[in-house]
């Protein structure tokens, strides 16, 4: 109640401030950057659908149609060497100038990852970054088949630790009750400023559009069913999202030393999430595989009705057991699948830890299990699915923090930077860009 009152006061104060500010638009744009989005979306969807079936030839045909180009697609080494020899030296020098500064700044970002910094890239040219939390985060907490108490912990806590001022939590209500009482308690304990009895598409829409006297969310995080996931996908761009989430997944790498009972129990532990939750076992032991395949249905049969129904369908339709010859093969197939949750129950744990590259969260050794991470061990359980572990990790404080770059320069640094920027702009055909360098070179007494 305290937090609700507090945020209402902030919202009223913000509204009053907007009403009293003397802002006058001397020119107001008739369009926005989203004006042509609907037309563009339809065109792109049709093209992508076409290329799904026509593949390389489709790309070639469309390139002929739109770009009037009928040459090689993959640039050959010979073509690269030819360009190196024929391109004028001044152009190459200017590209080198740009490359060196961009590389130096990227190296500084990597070295100072997760913190503010400033670095002098060349004489008089300073650049850096500031880490600034988003103002408002929306946290979706599922509450359909199960009351996902831990999801409230994972999303709300992480947002607050990141420094987000306004955290809005949404969870589906039950008839006559509202959101699950324990979810409400948990969201409040973790620092939610507003808690809404909303689920599904209405929840995502409400947080995105700033409904119920709340500020619009800058980012929406949290797992949900396929309708929640699709709403987030459609609205991505208008609002940031954590990731494109699908049904929860588990992969287990196990060799002959693994305990088949533990492996089977852990597979079933994730299968109960839903009818479409994939469960994958990668193993070098045929004996272990056979024991697990026999035991999983037996374990499922012992469950209460709802998890039994879910797990039975998940194992039947989405379960896989993959027999490999070597540890390397297990690692390779696992990286191809990029499981949301990946358990390693093998003799050579350290080797797998170093070798594996694609997963949402890794559970090393039989002593740990997905449920520990899902509920309370500390790592976040909002993780990439559908192979997204190839390019992103799960929810962490950085998802709520913007890494914003800045630069400042002395007049003297313009002699080199301004001239190079103007020339590169003209190489690209961007004359107006070039003139922004020219005007400074002229003002500060340098020739372009």
CSV table of C-alpha atoms in Angstrom, one decimal:
chain,number,residue,atom,x,y,z
A,1,UNK,CA,0.0,0.0,0.0
A,2,UNK,CA,2.9,2.3,0.9
A,3,UNK,CA,4.5,1.8,-2.5
A,4,UNK,CA,1.1,2.2,-4.4
A,5,UNK,CA,0.5,5.5,-2.6
A,6,UNK,CA,4.0,6.6,-3.4
A,7,UNK,CA,3.8,5.9,-7.1
A,8,UNK,CA,0.4,7.5,-7.3
A,9,UNK,CA,1.9,10.7,-5.8
A,10,UNK,CA,4.8,10.6,-8.3
A,11,UNK,CA,2.4,10.1,-11.2
A,12,UNK,CA,0.2,13.0,-10.1
A,13,UNK,CA,3.2,15.2,-9.6
A,14,UNK,CA,4.6,14.3,-13.0
A,15,UNK,CA,1.2,15.1,-14.6
A,16,UNK,CA,1.0,18.4,-12.8
A,17,UNK,CA,4.6,19.3,-13.9
A,18,UNK,CA,3.7,18.5,-17.5
A,19,UNK,CA,0.6,20.7,-17.3
A,20,UNK,CA,2.6,23.7,-16.0
A,21,UNK,CA,5.7,23.4,-18.2
A,22,UNK,CA,6.0,26.1,-20.8
A,23,UNK,CA,6.7,23.9,-23.8
A,24,UNK,CA,5.8,25.3,-27.2
A,25,UNK,CA,6.2,23.4,-30.5
A,26,UNK,CA,7.4,25.9,-33.1
A,27,UNK,CA,7.2,23.1,-35.6
A,28,UNK,CA,5.4,19.8,-35.0
A,29,UNK,CA,6.0,16.8,-37.3
A,30,UNK,CA,2.9,15.5,-39.1
A,31,UNK,CA,4.4,12.0,-39.1
A,32,UNK,CA,6.4,9.7,-36.8
A,33,UNK,CA,9.1,7.1,-37.5
A,34,UNK,CA,6.3,4.4,-37.3
A,35,UNK,CA,4.0,6.0,-39.9
A,36,UNK,CA,4.9,3.5,-42.6
A,37,UNK,CA,5.4,0.4,-40.4
A,38,UNK,CA,2.2,-1.4,-41.3
A,39,UNK,CA,2.9,-1.3,-45.0
A,40,UNK,CA,6.6,-2.3,-44.5
A,41,UNK,CA,5.6,-5.2,-42.2
A,42,UNK,CA,3.5,-6.8,-44.9
A,43,UNK,CA,6.1,-6.5,-47.6
A,44,UNK,CA,8.9,-7.9,-45.4
A,45,UNK,CA,6.7,-10.8,-44.2
A,46,UNK,CA,5.9,-11.8,-47.8
A,47,UNK,CA,9.6,-11.7,-48.8
A,48,UNK,CA,10.8,-13.7,-45.8
A,49,UNK,CA,8.1,-16.3,-46.5
A,50,UNK,CA,9.3,-16.5,-50.1
A,51,UNK,CA,12.9,-17.0,-49.1
A,52,UNK,CA,12.0,-19.7,-46.6
A,53,UNK,CA,11.2,-22.0,-49.5
A,54,UNK,CA,13.3,-20.6,-52.3
A,55,UNK,CA,16.5,-20.2,-50.1
A,56,UNK,CA,19.7,-19.2,-52.0
A,57,UNK,CA,17.9,-18.9,-55.4
A,58,UNK,CA,15.3,-16.7,-53.8
A,59,UNK,CA,18.0,-14.4,-52.5
A,60,UNK,CA,19.6,-14.3,-56.0
A,61,UNK,CA,16.3,-13.6,-57.8
A,62,UNK,CA,15.3,-10.8,-55.4
A,63,UNK,CA,18.7,-9.2,-55.7
A,64,UNK,CA,18.3,-9.2,-59.5
A,65,UNK,CA,14.9,-7.7,-59.1
A,66,UNK,CA,15.6,-5.0,-56.6
A,67,UNK,CA,19.3,-4.3,-57.0
A,68,UNK,CA,19.7,-5.1,-60.7
A,69,UNK,CA,22.8,-7.1,-59.7
A,70,UNK,CA,23.7,-10.4,-61.4
A,71,UNK,CA,27.2,-11.1,-60.1
A,72,UNK,CA,28.8,-13.3,-57.4
A,73,UNK,CA,27.1,-13.3,-54.0
A,74,UNK,CA,30.0,-14.3,-51.8
A,75,UNK,CA,32.8,-11.8,-52.4
A,76,UNK,CA,35.9,-13.7,-53.5
A,77,UNK,CA,39.4,-13.3,-52.1
A,78,UNK,CA,40.5,-12.2,-55.6
A,79,UNK,CA,37.9,-9.4,-55.6
A,80,UNK,CA,39.1,-8.2,-52.2
A,81,UNK,CA,42.7,-8.1,-53.3
A,82,UNK,CA,41.7,-6.2,-56.5
A,83,UNK,CA,40.0,-3.6,-54.4
A,84,UNK,CA,43.0,-3.2,-52.1
A,85,UNK,CA,45.2,-2.5,-55.2
A,86,UNK,CA,42.8,-0.1,-56.9
A,87,UNK,CA,41.3,2.0,-54.1
A,88,UNK,CA,43.1,5.3,-53.7
A,89,UNK,CA,45.4,5.6,-50.7
A,90,UNK,CA,43.6,8.6,-49.1
A,91,UNK,CA,40.4,6.7,-48.9
A,92,UNK,CA,42.2,3.8,-47.3
A,93,UNK,CA,43.9,6.1,-44.9
A,94,UNK,CA,40.5,7.7,-43.9
A,95,UNK,CA,38.9,4.2,-43.3
A,96,UNK,CA,42.0,3.2,-41.3
A,97,UNK,CA,41.6,6.4,-39.2
A,98,UNK,CA,37.9,5.5,-38.4
A,99,UNK,CA,38.7,1.9,-37.8
A,100,UNK,CA,41.5,2.7,-35.2
A,101,UNK,CA,39.2,4.9,-33.2
A,102,UNK,CA,36.2,2.6,-33.3
A,103,UNK,CA,38.4,-0.4,-32.3
A,104,UNK,CA,40.1,1.5,-29.5
A,105,UNK,CA,36.7,2.5,-28.1
A,106,UNK,CA,35.3,-1.0,-28.4
A,107,UNK,CA,38.4,-2.3,-26.6
A,108,UNK,CA,37.8,0.3,-23.8
A,109,UNK,CA,34.2,-0.8,-23.5
A,110,UNK,CA,35.2,-4.5,-23.2
A,111,UNK,CA,37.8,-3.6,-20.5
A,112,UNK,CA,35.4,-1.4,-18.6
A,113,UNK,CA,32.3,-3.6,-19.2
A,114,UNK,CA,29.5,-2.8,-16.8
A,115,UNK,CA,30.8,0.6,-15.6
A,116,UNK,CA,31.1,4.3,-16.6
A,117,UNK,CA,34.4,5.4,-18.3
A,118,UNK,CA,36.0,8.0,-20.5
A,119,UNK,CA,39.0,7.5,-22.7
A,120,UNK,CA,41.1,9.7,-24.9
A,121,UNK,CA,41.0,8.1,-28.4
A,122,UNK,CA,43.5,10.6,-29.9
A,123,UNK,CA,44.7,14.1,-29.1
A,124,UNK,CA,41.7,16.1,-27.9
A,125,UNK,CA,39.1,13.4,-28.8
A,126,UNK,CA,37.5,11.9,-25.7
A,127,UNK,CA,34.7,9.3,-25.7
A,128,UNK,CA,33.1,7.2,-23.0
A,129,UNK,CA,29.9,5.7,-21.7
A,130,UNK,CA,27.4,6.1,-19.0
A,131,UNK,CA,25.2,3.3,-17.6
A,132,UNK,CA,21.7,4.6,-16.9
A,133,UNK,CA,18.8,2.4,-15.6
A,134,UNK,CA,15.5,2.6,-17.5
A,135,UNK,CA,12.8,4.6,-15.8
A,136,UNK,CA,10.0,2.0,-15.8
A,137,UNK,CA,10.1,-1.8,-16.0
A,138,UNK,CA,7.1,-4.1,-16.4
A,139,UNK,CA,7.4,-7.5,-14.9
A,140,UNK,CA,5.0,-10.2,-16.0
A,141,UNK,CA,4.5,-13.0,-13.5
A,142,UNK,CA,2.7,-16.1,-14.8
A,143,UNK,CA,-0.1,-17.5,-12.7
A,144,UNK,CA,-2.1,-19.8,-14.9
A,145,UNK,CA,-1.5,-23.6,-14.3
A,146,UNK,CA,1.0,-22.8,-11.6
A,147,UNK,CA,1.7,-19.8,-9.3
A,148,UNK,CA,5.1,-18.8,-10.4
A,149,UNK,CA,6.3,-17.2,-7.2
A,150,UNK,CA,9.9,-17.4,-8.2
A,151,UNK,CA,9.3,-15.4,-11.4
A,152,UNK,CA,8.3,-12.4,-9.3
A,153,UNK,CA,11.6,-12.7,-7.4
A,154,UNK,CA,13.6,-13.1,-10.5
A,155,UNK,CA,12.2,-10.1,-12.4
A,156,UNK,CA,11.3,-7.5,-9.8
A,157,UNK,CA,14.4,-8.0,-7.6
A,158,UNK,CA,16.7,-7.8,-10.6
A,159,UNK,CA,15.0,-4.6,-11.9
A,160,UNK,CA,15.3,-2.9,-8.4
A,161,UNK,CA,18.9,-3.9,-8.0
A,162,UNK,CA,19.6,-2.4,-11.4
A,163,UNK,CA,18.2,0.9,-10.1
A,164,UNK,CA,14.9,1.1,-12.0
A,165,UNK,CA,12.7,3.7,-10.4
A,166,UNK,CA,9.2,2.4,-11.3
A,167,UNK,CA,8.6,-1.4,-11.4
A,168,UNK,CA,5.1,-2.6,-12.4
A,169,UNK,CA,4.2,-6.2,-11.8
A,170,UNK,CA,1.3,-7.9,-13.5
A,171,UNK,CA,-0.1,-11.4,-12.8
A,172,UNK,CA,-3.3,-13.1,-14.0
A,173,UNK,CA,-6.2,-12.9,-11.5
A,174,UNK,CA,-8.4,-15.8,-10.4
A,175,UNK,CA,-12.2,-15.3,-10.1
A,176,UNK,CA,-13.0,-13.6,-6.8
A,177,UNK,CA,-9.4,-13.6,-5.7
A,178,UNK,CA,-7.2,-11.6,-8.0
A,179,UNK,CA,-3.6,-12.5,-8.5
A,180,UNK,CA,-2.3,-15.3,-6.4
A,181,UNK,CA,-1.8,-13.9,-2.8
A,182,UNK,CA,1.8,-15.3,-2.5
A,183,UNK,CA,2.7,-13.7,-5.9
A,184,UNK,CA,1.4,-10.3,-4.6
A,185,UNK,CA,3.3,-10.8,-1.3
A,186,UNK,CA,6.5,-11.7,-3.2
A,187,UNK,CA,6.3,-8.8,-5.7
A,188,UNK,CA,5.7,-6.3,-2.9
A,189,UNK,CA,8.6,-7.8,-0.8
A,190,UNK,CA,11.0,-7.5,-3.8
A,191,UNK,CA,10.1,-3.9,-4.4
A,192,UNK,CA,7.3,-3.6,-7.0
A,193,UNK,CA,5.9,-0.1,-7.0
A,194,UNK,CA,2.6,-1.1,-8.5
A,195,UNK,CA,1.0,-4.6,-8.7
A,196,UNK,CA,-1.8,-5.2,-11.2
A,197,UNK,CA,-4.4,-7.9,-11.4
A,198,UNK,CA,-3.9,-8.4,-15.1
A,199,UNK,CA,-2.7,-11.3,-17.2
A,200,UNK,CA,-2.1,-12.3,-20.8
A,201,UNK,CA,-2.3,-9.8,-23.6
A,202,UNK,CA,-4.1,-7.1,-21.5
A,203,UNK,CA,-1.2,-7.1,-19.1
A,204,UNK,CA,1.4,-6.6,-21.8
A,205,UNK,CA,-0.7,-3.9,-23.5
A,206,UNK,CA,-1.4,-2.1,-20.2
A,207,UNK,CA,2.3,-1.9,-19.3
A,208,UNK,CA,3.4,-0.9,-22.8
A,209,UNK,CA,0.8,1.9,-23.1
A,210,UNK,CA,1.0,3.2,-19.5
A,211,UNK,CA,-2.6,2.4,-18.6
A,212,UNK,CA,-4.1,2.6,-15.1
A,213,UNK,CA,-2.3,5.9,-14.3
A,214,UNK,CA,1.2,4.2,-14.7
A,215,UNK,CA,4.1,5.5,-16.8
A,216,UNK,CA,4.6,3.4,-20.0
A,217,UNK,CA,7.1,0.7,-19.5
A,218,UNK,CA,10.5,1.1,-21.1
A,219,UNK,CA,11.1,-2.7,-21.0
A,220,UNK,CA,8.9,-5.7,-20.2
A,221,UNK,CA,10.4,-8.9,-18.8
A,222,UNK,CA,9.2,-12.2,-17.6
A,223,UNK,CA,8.0,-15.6,-18.9
A,224,UNK,CA,4.4,-16.3,-20.1
A,225,UNK,CA,2.3,-18.5,-22.4
A,226,UNK,CA,2.4,-18.3,-26.2
A,227,UNK,CA,-0.1,-15.3,-26.1
A,228,UNK,CA,2.1,-13.3,-23.8
A,229,UNK,CA,5.2,-14.1,-25.9
A,230,UNK,CA,3.5,-13.1,-29.1
A,231,UNK,CA,2.2,-9.8,-27.6
A,232,UNK,CA,5.8,-9.0,-26.5
A,233,UNK,CA,7.1,-9.9,-30.0
A,234,UNK,CA,4.5,-7.7,-31.7
A,235,UNK,CA,5.1,-4.7,-29.4
A,236,UNK,CA,8.9,-5.0,-29.4
A,237,UNK,CA,10.3,-1.7,-30.7
A,238,UNK,CA,7.6,0.3,-29.0
A,239,UNK,CA,8.8,-1.3,-25.8
A,240,UNK,CA,12.0,-3.2,-25.0
A,241,UNK,CA,11.7,-6.8,-24.0
A,242,UNK,CA,14.0,-9.3,-22.3
A,243,UNK,CA,13.9,-12.0,-25.0
A,244,UNK,CA,11.6,-13.9,-27.3
A,245,UNK,CA,10.5,-16.7,-25.0
A,246,UNK,CA,9.1,-20.1,-25.9
A,247,UNK,CA,8.2,-23.2,-23.9
A,248,UNK,CA,10.8,-24.0,-21.2
A,249,UNK,CA,13.5,-26.5,-22.2
A,250,UNK,CA,16.0,-28.9,-20.5
A,251,UNK,CA,19.0,-30.6,-22.0
A,252,UNK,CA,21.1,-33.1,-20.0
A,253,UNK,CA,24.5,-34.3,-21.0
A,254,UNK,CA,25.2,-37.6,-19.3
A,255,UNK,CA,27.8,-40.3,-19.6
A,256,UNK,CA,28.0,-43.8,-18.2
A,257,UNK,CA,29.0,-42.5,-14.8
A,258,UNK,CA,25.7,-40.6,-14.4
A,259,UNK,CA,22.8,-41.8,-12.2
A,260,UNK,CA,19.9,-42.8,-14.5
A,261,UNK,CA,17.4,-42.2,-11.8
A,262,UNK,CA,18.5,-38.6,-11.2
A,263,UNK,CA,18.7,-38.0,-15.0
A,264,UNK,CA,15.1,-39.3,-15.4
A,265,UNK,CA,13.7,-37.3,-12.5
A,266,UNK,CA,15.3,-34.1,-13.8
A,267,UNK,CA,13.8,-34.6,-17.2
A,268,UNK,CA,10.4,-35.1,-15.8
A,269,UNK,CA,10.9,-32.1,-13.5
A,270,UNK,CA,11.0,-29.8,-16.5
A,271,UNK,CA,8.4,-31.7,-18.6
A,272,UNK,CA,5.7,-30.9,-16.1
A,273,UNK,CA,5.9,-27.2,-17.2
A,274,UNK,CA,3.6,-27.8,-20.2
A,275,UNK,CA,2.6,-30.1,-23.0
A,276,UNK,CA,5.1,-28.5,-25.4
A,277,UNK,CA,8.2,-28.3,-23.1
A,278,UNK,CA,11.2,-30.0,-24.9
A,279,UNK,CA,13.3,-32.5,-22.9
A,280,UNK,CA,16.6,-33.6,-24.5
A,281,UNK,CA,19.2,-36.2,-23.3
A,282,UNK,CA,22.6,-36.4,-24.9
A,283,UNK,CA,24.6,-39.4,-23.8
A,284,UNK,CA,27.5,-41.7,-24.8
A,285,UNK,CA,25.9,-44.6,-22.8
A,286,UNK,CA,23.3,-46.7,-24.5
A,287,UNK,CA,22.7,-48.5,-21.2
A,288,UNK,CA,21.9,-45.2,-19.4
A,289,UNK,CA,19.7,-44.1,-22.3
A,290,UNK,CA,17.6,-47.3,-22.1
A,291,UNK,CA,17.2,-47.0,-18.3
A,292,UNK,CA,16.1,-43.4,-18.6
A,293,UNK,CA,13.6,-44.1,-21.4
A,294,UNK,CA,12.1,-46.8,-19.3
A,295,UNK,CA,12.0,-44.8,-16.1
A,296,UNK,CA,10.6,-41.5,-17.4
A,297,UNK,CA,7.1,-42.8,-18.2
A,298,UNK,CA,7.0,-44.5,-14.8
A,299,UNK,CA,7.9,-41.3,-13.0
A,300,UNK,CA,5.3,-39.3,-15.0
A,301,UNK,CA,2.6,-41.8,-14.1
A,302,UNK,CA,3.2,-41.2,-10.4
A,303,UNK,CA,2.5,-37.4,-10.7
A,304,UNK,CA,-0.7,-35.6,-9.7
A,305,UNK,CA,-3.1,-35.0,-12.6
A,306,UNK,CA,-2.1,-31.6,-14.0
A,307,UNK,CA,1.7,-32.1,-14.0
A,308,UNK,CA,1.1,-35.7,-15.2
A,309,UNK,CA,-0.9,-34.6,-18.2
A,310,UNK,CA,1.7,-31.9,-19.1
A,311,UNK,CA,4.7,-34.1,-18.6
A,312,UNK,CA,3.2,-37.0,-20.5
A,313,UNK,CA,2.5,-34.9,-23.6
A,314,UNK,CA,5.8,-33.1,-23.4
A,315,UNK,CA,7.8,-36.4,-23.2
A,316,UNK,CA,5.8,-38.1,-25.9
A,317,UNK,CA,5.9,-35.2,-28.4
A,318,UNK,CA,9.0,-33.2,-27.5
A,319,UNK,CA,11.3,-35.7,-25.8
A,320,UNK,CA,14.5,-36.8,-27.4
A,321,UNK,CA,17.4,-39.1,-26.5
A,322,UNK,CA,20.5,-38.7,-28.6
A,323,UNK,CA,23.3,-41.3,-28.5
A,324,UNK,CA,26.8,-40.0,-29.2
A,325,UNK,CA,30.1,-41.7,-29.6
A,326,UNK,CA,32.3,-39.0,-27.8
A,327,UNK,CA,32.2,-36.2,-25.3
A,328,UNK,CA,32.9,-33.8,-28.2
A,329,UNK,CA,29.9,-35.1,-30.1
A,330,UNK,CA,27.7,-34.5,-27.0
A,331,UNK,CA,29.0,-30.9,-26.7
A,332,UNK,CA,28.5,-30.2,-30.4
A,333,UNK,CA,24.9,-31.4,-30.5
A,334,UNK,CA,24.2,-29.6,-27.2
A,335,UNK,CA,25.5,-26.3,-28.7
A,336,UNK,CA,23.3,-26.8,-31.8
A,337,UNK,CA,20.2,-27.1,-29.6
A,338,UNK,CA,21.3,-24.3,-27.2
A,339,UNK,CA,19.0,-25.5,-24.4
A,340,UNK,CA,17.4,-23.0,-22.0
A,341,UNK,CA,18.6,-25.2,-19.1
A,342,UNK,CA,21.6,-27.5,-19.5
A,343,UNK,CA,22.7,-30.0,-16.9
A,344,UNK,CA,26.0,-31.8,-17.2
A,345,UNK,CA,26.3,-35.1,-15.3
A,346,UNK,CA,29.6,-36.5,-16.5
A,347,UNK,CA,33.0,-37.6,-15.2
A,348,UNK,CA,34.8,-34.7,-16.9
A,349,UNK,CA,32.8,-31.7,-15.7
A,350,UNK,CA,35.5,-29.1,-16.1
A,351,UNK,CA,36.1,-30.0,-19.7
A,352,UNK,CA,32.4,-29.5,-20.5
A,353,UNK,CA,32.3,-26.2,-18.6
A,354,UNK,CA,35.1,-24.9,-20.7
A,355,UNK,CA,33.9,-26.4,-24.0
A,356,UNK,CA,30.2,-25.5,-24.0
A,357,UNK,CA,29.2,-22.2,-25.5
A,358,UNK,CA,25.4,-22.2,-26.1
A,359,UNK,CA,22.9,-22.4,-23.3
A,360,UNK,CA,20.7,-20.3,-21.1
A,361,UNK,CA,22.0,-21.5,-17.7
A,362,UNK,CA,24.4,-24.3,-16.9
A,363,UNK,CA,24.1,-26.8,-14.0
A,364,UNK,CA,27.3,-28.6,-13.4
A,365,UNK,CA,27.3,-31.9,-11.7
A,366,UNK,CA,24.4,-34.0,-10.2
A,367,UNK,CA,24.5,-32.0,-7.0
A,368,UNK,CA,22.7,-29.2,-8.7
A,369,UNK,CA,19.5,-29.2,-10.8
A,370,UNK,CA,17.3,-26.9,-12.8
A,371,UNK,CA,14.8,-26.5,-10.0
A,372,UNK,CA,17.4,-25.0,-7.8
A,373,UNK,CA,18.0,-22.3,-10.3
A,374,UNK,CA,14.4,-22.0,-11.1
A,375,UNK,CA,13.4,-21.3,-7.5
A,376,UNK,CA,16.0,-20.1,-5.1
A,377,UNK,CA,19.7,-20.7,-5.7
A,378,UNK,CA,20.4,-17.2,-7.1
A,379,UNK,CA,20.9,-17.3,-10.8
A,380,UNK,CA,18.0,-15.9,-12.9
A,381,UNK,CA,15.5,-18.3,-14.4
A,382,UNK,CA,14.2,-16.0,-17.1
A,383,UNK,CA,16.3,-17.5,-19.9
A,384,UNK,CA,16.6,-17.8,-23.7
A,385,UNK,CA,14.6,-20.6,-25.5
A,386,UNK,CA,14.2,-21.8,-29.1
A,387,UNK,CA,18.0,-21.7,-29.7
A,388,UNK,CA,18.4,-18.1,-28.6
A,389,UNK,CA,21.2,-19.2,-26.3
A,390,UNK,CA,23.3,-18.9,-29.4
A,391,UNK,CA,23.2,-15.1,-29.2
A,392,UNK,CA,22.0,-14.0,-25.8
A,393,UNK,CA,22.0,-14.9,-22.1
A,394,UNK,CA,19.2,-14.7,-19.7
A,395,UNK,CA,17.8,-11.8,-17.6
A,396,UNK,CA,20.4,-9.9,-15.6
A,397,UNK,CA,20.8,-6.4,-14.2
A,398,UNK,CA,22.2,-5.2,-17.6
A,399,UNK,CA,18.9,-5.8,-19.3
A,400,UNK,CA,17.5,-2.9,-17.3
A,401,UNK,CA,20.5,-0.6,-17.9
A,402,UNK,CA,21.2,1.5,-21.0
A,403,UNK,CA,24.8,1.7,-22.0
A,404,UNK,CA,25.0,5.2,-23.5
A,405,UNK,CA,28.0,6.6,-25.3
A,406,UNK,CA,29.2,10.2,-25.4
A,407,UNK,CA,32.1,12.1,-26.9
A,408,UNK,CA,33.7,15.6,-26.5
A,409,UNK,CA,36.4,17.2,-28.5
A,410,UNK,CA,38.8,20.1,-28.4
A,411,UNK,CA,38.8,22.6,-31.4
A,412,UNK,CA,42.3,21.3,-32.2
A,413,UNK,CA,41.1,17.7,-32.7
A,414,UNK,CA,38.8,18.9,-35.5
A,415,UNK,CA,41.8,19.3,-37.8
A,416,UNK,CA,42.1,15.5,-38.2
A,417,UNK,CA,38.6,14.3,-37.2
A,418,UNK,CA,36.6,16.9,-39.0
A,419,UNK,CA,38.5,16.5,-42.2
A,420,UNK,CA,38.4,12.7,-42.1
A,421,UNK,CA,34.6,12.7,-41.3
A,422,UNK,CA,33.9,15.1,-44.2
A,423,UNK,CA,35.9,13.0,-46.7
A,424,UNK,CA,34.3,9.7,-45.6
A,425,UNK,CA,30.8,11.3,-45.8
A,426,UNK,CA,31.6,12.4,-49.4
A,427,UNK,CA,32.8,8.9,-50.3
A,428,UNK,CA,29.4,7.7,-49.1
A,429,UNK,CA,27.6,10.4,-51.0
A,430,UNK,CA,26.3,12.1,-47.9
A,431,UNK,CA,27.1,15.8,-48.7
A,432,UNK,CA,25.1,17.3,-45.8
A,433,UNK,CA,27.1,15.2,-43.4
A,434,UNK,CA,30.3,16.4,-44.9
A,435,UNK,CA,29.3,20.0,-44.5
A,436,UNK,CA,28.9,19.6,-40.8
A,437,UNK,CA,32.7,18.9,-40.7
A,438,UNK,CA,33.4,21.7,-43.2
A,439,UNK,CA,31.7,24.4,-41.1
A,440,UNK,CA,33.8,23.5,-38.1
A,441,UNK,CA,37.0,23.3,-40.0
A,442,UNK,CA,36.3,26.7,-41.4
A,443,UNK,CA,35.3,28.3,-38.1
A,444,UNK,CA,38.4,26.9,-36.2
A,445,UNK,CA,40.8,27.9,-39.0
A,446,UNK,CA,41.5,24.6,-40.7
A,447,UNK,CA,41.2,23.6,-44.3
A,448,UNK,CA,39.1,20.6,-45.3
